[in-house]
Amino acid sequence: MAHASIKKYGQVRASSISEMTPYEQINLIFSNIIGRLAATKGFIERKEIEKKGENISACILLFGALQDALNFDVEQGSEISDNLLALYDYCQRTLTKANLNNDTAAIMEVSSIVKEIKEGWNNIPASERSPAV
């Protein structure tokens, strides 16, 4: 059953990402980071070092994608983007240290930060989610 779900997710992911709105793509990145961090905590606890490293590396790259998506246009409110850039950088640095030290508390700290940002992201009104044409 789980194998079928994973297979279906892979098909959906490959075929629909390009059809997603930027809002949905960012939401998917947040969800992916949260899921990977939960798995990483388990990998550390089970001493699955290779999988831990792979997941942390993937999360760091996903934070890079979030950084690349930021809009620094002053008219659009670059202060928020500046703050998110600093926060994403902090998360990347914290994950790097967590990887070196097998620190589950640091993993959970970053997960908590991402969950809070995602909650705010989910509260963006639907009318504001699509970019202006």
PDB file of C-alpha atoms in Angstrom:
ATOM      1  CA  MET A   1       0.000   0.000   0.000  1.00  0.00           C
ATOM      2  CA  ALA A   2       2.707   2.496   0.959  1.00  0.00           C
ATOM      3  CA  HIS A   3       4.676   1.552  -2.147  1.00  0.00           C
ATOM      4  CA  ALA A   4       1.697   2.435  -4.352  1.00  0.00           C
ATOM      5  CA  SER A   5       1.358   5.805  -2.610  1.00  0.00           C
ATOM      6  CA  ILE A   6       5.016   6.593  -3.161  1.00  0.00           C
ATOM      7  CA  LYS A   7       4.746   5.616  -6.812  1.00  0.00           C
ATOM      8  CA  LYS A   8       1.668   7.806  -7.273  1.00  0.00           C
ATOM      9  CA  TYR A   9       3.395  10.744  -5.526  1.00  0.00           C
ATOM     10  CA  GLY A  10       6.336  10.426  -7.898  1.00  0.00           C
ATOM     11  CA  GLN A  11       4.049  10.537 -10.919  1.00  0.00           C
ATOM     12  CA  VAL A  12       2.092  13.503  -9.600  1.00  0.00           C
ATOM     13  CA  ARG A  13       5.253  15.338  -8.659  1.00  0.00           C
ATOM     14  CA  ALA A  14       6.878  14.900 -12.048  1.00  0.00           C
ATOM     15  CA  SER A  15       3.831  15.824 -14.100  1.00  0.00           C
ATOM     16  CA  SER A  16       2.264  18.629 -12.113  1.00  0.00           C
ATOM     17  CA  ILE A  17       5.004  20.799 -10.618  1.00  0.00           C
ATOM     18  CA  SER A  18       5.241  22.848 -13.794  1.00  0.00           C
ATOM     19  CA  GLU A  19       1.455  23.298 -13.664  1.00  0.00           C
ATOM     20  CA  MET A  20       1.497  24.559 -10.073  1.00  0.00           C
ATOM     21  CA  THR A  21       1.243  28.210  -9.167  1.00  0.00           C
ATOM     22  CA  PRO A  22       4.292  29.757  -7.490  1.00  0.00           C
ATOM     23  CA  TYR A  23       2.280  29.733  -4.234  1.00  0.00           C
ATOM     24  CA  GLU A  24       1.693  25.972  -4.535  1.00  0.00           C
ATOM     25  CA  GLN A  25       5.343  25.326  -5.417  1.00  0.00           C
ATOM     26  CA  ILE A  26       6.558  27.158  -2.309  1.00  0.00           C
ATOM     27  CA  ASN A  27       3.993  25.304  -0.204  1.00  0.00           C
ATOM     28  CA  LEU A  28       5.321  22.009  -1.595  1.00  0.00           C
ATOM     29  CA  ILE A  29       8.879  23.015  -0.684  1.00  0.00           C
ATOM     30  CA  PHE A  30       7.812  23.793   2.889  1.00  0.00           C
ATOM     31  CA  SER A  31       6.042  20.422   3.162  1.00  0.00           C
ATOM     32  CA  ASN A  32       9.049  18.634   1.695  1.00  0.00           C
ATOM     33  CA  ILE A  33      11.436  20.247   4.185  1.00  0.00           C
ATOM     34  CA  ILE A  34       9.165  19.392   7.132  1.00  0.00           C
ATOM     35  CA  GLY A  35       8.853  15.762   6.020  1.00  0.00           C
ATOM     36  CA  ARG A  36      12.564  15.402   5.388  1.00  0.00           C
ATOM     37  CA  LEU A  37      13.445  16.893   8.779  1.00  0.00           C
ATOM     38  CA  ALA A  38      11.116  14.453  10.552  1.00  0.00           C
ATOM     39  CA  ALA A  39      12.782  11.587   8.692  1.00  0.00           C
ATOM     40  CA  THR A  40      16.229  13.012   9.471  1.00  0.00           C
ATOM     41  CA  LYS A  41      15.507  12.962  13.184  1.00  0.00           C
ATOM     42  CA  GLY A  42      14.732   9.249  12.865  1.00  0.00           C
ATOM     43  CA  PHE A  43      17.868   8.631  10.804  1.00  0.00           C
ATOM     44  CA  ILE A  44      19.990  10.247  13.506  1.00  0.00           C
ATOM     45  CA  GLU A  45      18.303   8.198  16.232  1.00  0.00           C
ATOM     46  CA  ARG A  46      18.842   4.969  14.239  1.00  0.00           C
ATOM     47  CA  LYS A  47      22.398   6.010  13.316  1.00  0.00           C
ATOM     48  CA  GLU A  48      21.615   5.903   9.585  1.00  0.00           C
ATOM     49  CA  ILE A  49      24.298   8.459   8.863  1.00  0.00           C
ATOM     50  CA  GLU A  50      24.224   8.303   5.052  1.00  0.00           C
ATOM     51  CA  LYS A  51      20.468   8.873   4.867  1.00  0.00           C
ATOM     52  CA  LYS A  52      20.749  11.649   7.449  1.00  0.00           C
ATOM     53  CA  GLY A  53      23.347  13.420   5.352  1.00  0.00           C
ATOM     54  CA  GLU A  54      21.352  13.036   2.152  1.00  0.00           C
ATOM     55  CA  ASN A  55      18.216  14.476   3.752  1.00  0.00           C
ATOM     56  CA  ILE A  56      20.013  17.402   5.346  1.00  0.00           C
ATOM     57  CA  SER A  57      21.719  18.195   2.036  1.00  0.00           C
ATOM     58  CA  ALA A  58      18.342  18.098   0.282  1.00  0.00           C
ATOM     59  CA  CYS A  59      16.865  20.456   2.898  1.00  0.00           C
ATOM     60  CA  ILE A  60      19.740  22.900   2.489  1.00  0.00           C
ATOM     61  CA  LEU A  61      19.129  22.900  -1.273  1.00  0.00           C
ATOM     62  CA  LEU A  62      15.400  23.422  -0.705  1.00  0.00           C
ATOM     63  CA  PHE A  63      16.170  26.431   1.490  1.00  0.00           C
ATOM     64  CA  GLY A  64      18.268  27.708  -1.415  1.00  0.00           C
ATOM     65  CA  ALA A  65      15.215  27.369  -3.675  1.00  0.00           C
ATOM     66  CA  LEU A  66      13.195  29.366  -1.145  1.00  0.00           C
ATOM     67  CA  GLN A  67      15.893  32.040  -1.131  1.00  0.00           C
ATOM     68  CA  ASP A  68      15.858  32.171  -4.935  1.00  0.00           C
ATOM     69  CA  ALA A  69      12.082  32.666  -4.907  1.00  0.00           C
ATOM     70  CA  LEU A  70      12.194  35.761  -2.698  1.00  0.00           C
ATOM     71  CA  ASN A  71      11.077  39.064  -4.199  1.00  0.00           C
ATOM     72  CA  PHE A  72      13.301  41.970  -3.176  1.00  0.00           C
ATOM     73  CA  ASP A  73      11.231  44.595  -5.015  1.00  0.00           C
ATOM     74  CA  VAL A  74      10.932  47.537  -2.620  1.00  0.00           C
ATOM     75  CA  GLU A  75       7.346  48.203  -3.724  1.00  0.00           C
ATOM     76  CA  GLN A  76       6.396  44.636  -2.804  1.00  0.00           C
ATOM     77  CA  GLY A  77       7.868  44.874   0.695  1.00  0.00           C
ATOM     78  CA  SER A  78      11.507  43.836   0.510  1.00  0.00           C
ATOM     79  CA  GLU A  79      11.794  43.956   4.323  1.00  0.00           C
ATOM     80  CA  ILE A  80       9.891  40.658   4.551  1.00  0.00           C
ATOM     81  CA  SER A  81      12.152  39.122   1.903  1.00  0.00           C
ATOM     82  CA  ASP A  82      15.246  40.399   3.711  1.00  0.00           C
ATOM     83  CA  ASN A  83      14.049  38.818   6.966  1.00  0.00           C
ATOM     84  CA  LEU A  84      13.179  35.518   5.269  1.00  0.00           C
ATOM     85  CA  LEU A  85      16.565  35.465   3.528  1.00  0.00           C
ATOM     86  CA  ALA A  86      18.296  35.799   6.902  1.00  0.00           C
ATOM     87  CA  LEU A  87      16.037  33.166   8.455  1.00  0.00           C
ATOM     88  CA  TYR A  88      16.619  30.675   5.615  1.00  0.00           C
ATOM     89  CA  ASP A  89      20.367  31.292   5.920  1.00  0.00           C
ATOM     90  CA  TYR A  90      20.140  30.623   9.661  1.00  0.00           C
ATOM     91  CA  CYS A  91      18.288  27.366   8.970  1.00  0.00           C
ATOM     92  CA  GLN A  92      20.946  26.274   6.466  1.00  0.00           C
ATOM     93  CA  ARG A  93      23.751  27.000   8.935  1.00  0.00           C
ATOM     94  CA  THR A  94      21.882  25.255  11.756  1.00  0.00           C
ATOM     95  CA  LEU A  95      21.329  22.167   9.588  1.00  0.00           C
ATOM     96  CA  THR A  96      25.012  22.088   8.658  1.00  0.00           C
ATOM     97  CA  LYS A  97      25.950  22.084  12.354  1.00  0.00           C
ATOM     98  CA  ALA A  98      23.230  19.529  13.125  1.00  0.00           C
ATOM     99  CA  ASN A  99      24.685  17.267  10.456  1.00  0.00           C
ATOM    100  CA  LEU A 100      28.166  17.497  11.946  1.00  0.00           C
ATOM    101  CA  ASN A 101      26.941  16.907  15.508  1.00  0.00           C
ATOM    102  CA  ASN A 102      23.982  14.552  14.910  1.00  0.00           C
ATOM    103  CA  ASP A 103      21.910  17.119  16.788  1.00  0.00           C
ATOM    104  CA  THR A 104      18.211  16.205  16.782  1.00  0.00           C
ATOM    105  CA  ALA A 105      17.326  19.312  18.836  1.00  0.00           C
ATOM    106  CA  ALA A 106      18.703  21.538  16.066  1.00  0.00           C
ATOM    107  CA  ILE A 107      16.757  19.536  13.473  1.00  0.00           C
ATOM    108  CA  MET A 108      13.551  20.055  15.450  1.00  0.00           C
ATOM    109  CA  GLU A 109      14.324  23.768  15.885  1.00  0.00           C
ATOM    110  CA  VAL A 110      14.553  24.223  12.111  1.00  0.00           C
ATOM    111  CA  SER A 111      11.412  22.136  11.636  1.00  0.00           C
ATOM    112  CA  SER A 112       9.567  24.379  14.075  1.00  0.00           C
ATOM    113  CA  ILE A 113      10.713  27.486  12.201  1.00  0.00           C
ATOM    114  CA  VAL A 114       9.560  26.069   8.870  1.00  0.00           C
ATOM    115  CA  LYS A 115       6.208  25.007  10.310  1.00  0.00           C
ATOM    116  CA  GLU A 116       5.637  28.544  11.584  1.00  0.00           C
ATOM    117  CA  ILE A 117       6.547  30.094   8.229  1.00  0.00           C
ATOM    118  CA  LYS A 118       4.341  27.561   6.427  1.00  0.00           C
ATOM    119  CA  GLU A 119       1.434  28.415   8.716  1.00  0.00           C
ATOM    120  CA  GLY A 120       1.801  32.065   7.771  1.00  0.00           C
ATOM    121  CA  TRP A 121       2.089  31.101   4.110  1.00  0.00           C
ATOM    122  CA  ASN A 122      -1.112  29.058   4.343  1.00  0.00           C
ATOM    123  CA  ASN A 123      -2.910  32.096   5.799  1.00  0.00           C
ATOM    124  CA  ILE A 124      -2.255  34.236   2.718  1.00  0.00           C
ATOM    125  CA  PRO A 125      -5.700  35.059   1.325  1.00  0.00           C
ATOM    126  CA  ALA A 126      -6.528  33.136  -1.863  1.00  0.00           C
ATOM    127  CA  SER A 127      -6.960  36.415  -3.753  1.00  0.00           C
ATOM    128  CA  GLU A 128      -3.317  37.283  -3.009  1.00  0.00           C
ATOM    129  CA  ARG A 129      -1.774  33.931  -3.935  1.00  0.00           C
ATOM    130  CA  SER A 130      -1.466  34.391  -7.687  1.00  0.00           C
ATOM    131  CA  PRO A 131       1.078  36.804  -9.111  1.00  0.00           C
ATOM    132  CA  ALA A 132      -0.259  39.855 -10.912  1.00  0.00           C
ATOM    133  CA  VAL A 133      -0.243  39.489 -14.671  1.00  0.00           C
TER     134      VAL A 133
END
